[in-house]
Amino acid sequence: MAQCAREYDRIRTVLADADADEPLTAREIHQLLEARGEPIESAHRVATVLGRRARRGEVTVIRSSPYRYRLDT
């Protein structure tokens, strides 16, 4: 669980620095992480981490095709 928390913190930090105006796909978030030297193993892992946080109300999942994510914190 600690690894998931660290990954979420990295995602949150990169998205805050990127100042994204609109929700992003897991693939787009994964690409931002890689570009900033904060790699997470895959876009699937990004989706998993954000999906878990969505259960807590910290992330909004926009169920389109593909899913998009917006951090609420």
Coordinates of C-alpha atoms in Angstrom, one line a residue:
M1 CA 0.0 0.0 0.0
A2 CA 2.9 2.3 0.7
Q3 CA 4.1 1.9 -2.9
C4 CA 0.7 3.0 -4.2
A5 CA 0.8 6.1 -1.9
R6 CA 4.2 7.0 -3.3
E7 CA 3.0 6.5 -6.8
Y8 CA 0.0 8.7 -6.2
D9 CA 2.2 11.4 -4.7
R10 CA 4.4 11.3 -7.8
I11 CA 1.4 11.5 -10.1
R12 CA -0.2 14.4 -8.1
T13 CA 3.1 16.3 -8.1
V14 CA 3.7 15.9 -11.9
L15 CA 0.1 16.9 -12.7
A16 CA 0.3 20.0 -10.5
D17 CA 3.5 21.0 -12.2
A18 CA 1.9 20.4 -15.7
D19 CA -1.1 22.5 -14.7
A20 CA -3.4 20.4 -16.8
D21 CA -6.7 22.3 -17.5
E22 CA -8.7 19.2 -18.5
P23 CA -8.9 15.6 -17.4
L24 CA -6.3 13.3 -18.8
T25 CA -6.1 9.7 -19.9
A26 CA -3.9 7.2 -18.0
R27 CA -1.7 7.1 -21.1
E28 CA -1.3 10.9 -21.2
I29 CA -0.5 10.9 -17.5
H30 CA 2.0 8.1 -18.0
Q31 CA 3.7 10.1 -20.8
L32 CA 4.0 13.2 -18.5
L33 CA 5.5 11.1 -15.8
E34 CA 8.1 9.6 -18.1
A35 CA 9.0 13.0 -19.6
R36 CA 9.7 14.4 -16.1
G37 CA 11.8 11.4 -15.0
E38 CA 9.1 9.9 -12.7
P39 CA 8.4 6.7 -14.5
I40 CA 5.6 4.3 -13.4
E41 CA 5.7 0.9 -15.0
S42 CA 2.7 1.4 -17.3
A43 CA -0.5 3.4 -18.1
H44 CA -2.4 0.5 -16.6
R45 CA -0.6 1.0 -13.3
V46 CA -1.5 4.8 -13.5
A47 CA -5.1 3.8 -14.0
T48 CA -5.0 1.3 -11.1
V49 CA -3.5 3.9 -8.7
L50 CA -6.0 6.6 -9.7
G51 CA -8.9 4.1 -9.6
R52 CA -8.0 3.3 -6.0
R53 CA -7.9 6.9 -5.1
A54 CA -11.2 7.5 -6.8
R55 CA -12.8 5.2 -4.2
R56 CA -11.7 7.6 -1.5
G57 CA -13.1 10.6 -3.4
E58 CA -9.7 12.1 -4.3
V59 CA -9.9 11.5 -8.0
T60 CA -12.8 11.9 -10.4
V61 CA -13.0 9.2 -13.1
I62 CA -14.8 10.4 -16.3
R63 CA -16.1 7.2 -17.8
S64 CA -15.6 7.9 -21.5
S65 CA -13.6 6.0 -24.0
P66 CA -10.9 6.1 -22.9
Y67 CA -11.4 6.9 -19.2
R68 CA -10.1 10.3 -18.1
Y69 CA -8.9 11.3 -14.7
R70 CA -9.1 14.5 -12.7
L71 CA -7.5 14.9 -9.3
D72 CA -9.8 16.6 -6.8
T73 CA -7.2 17.5 -4.2

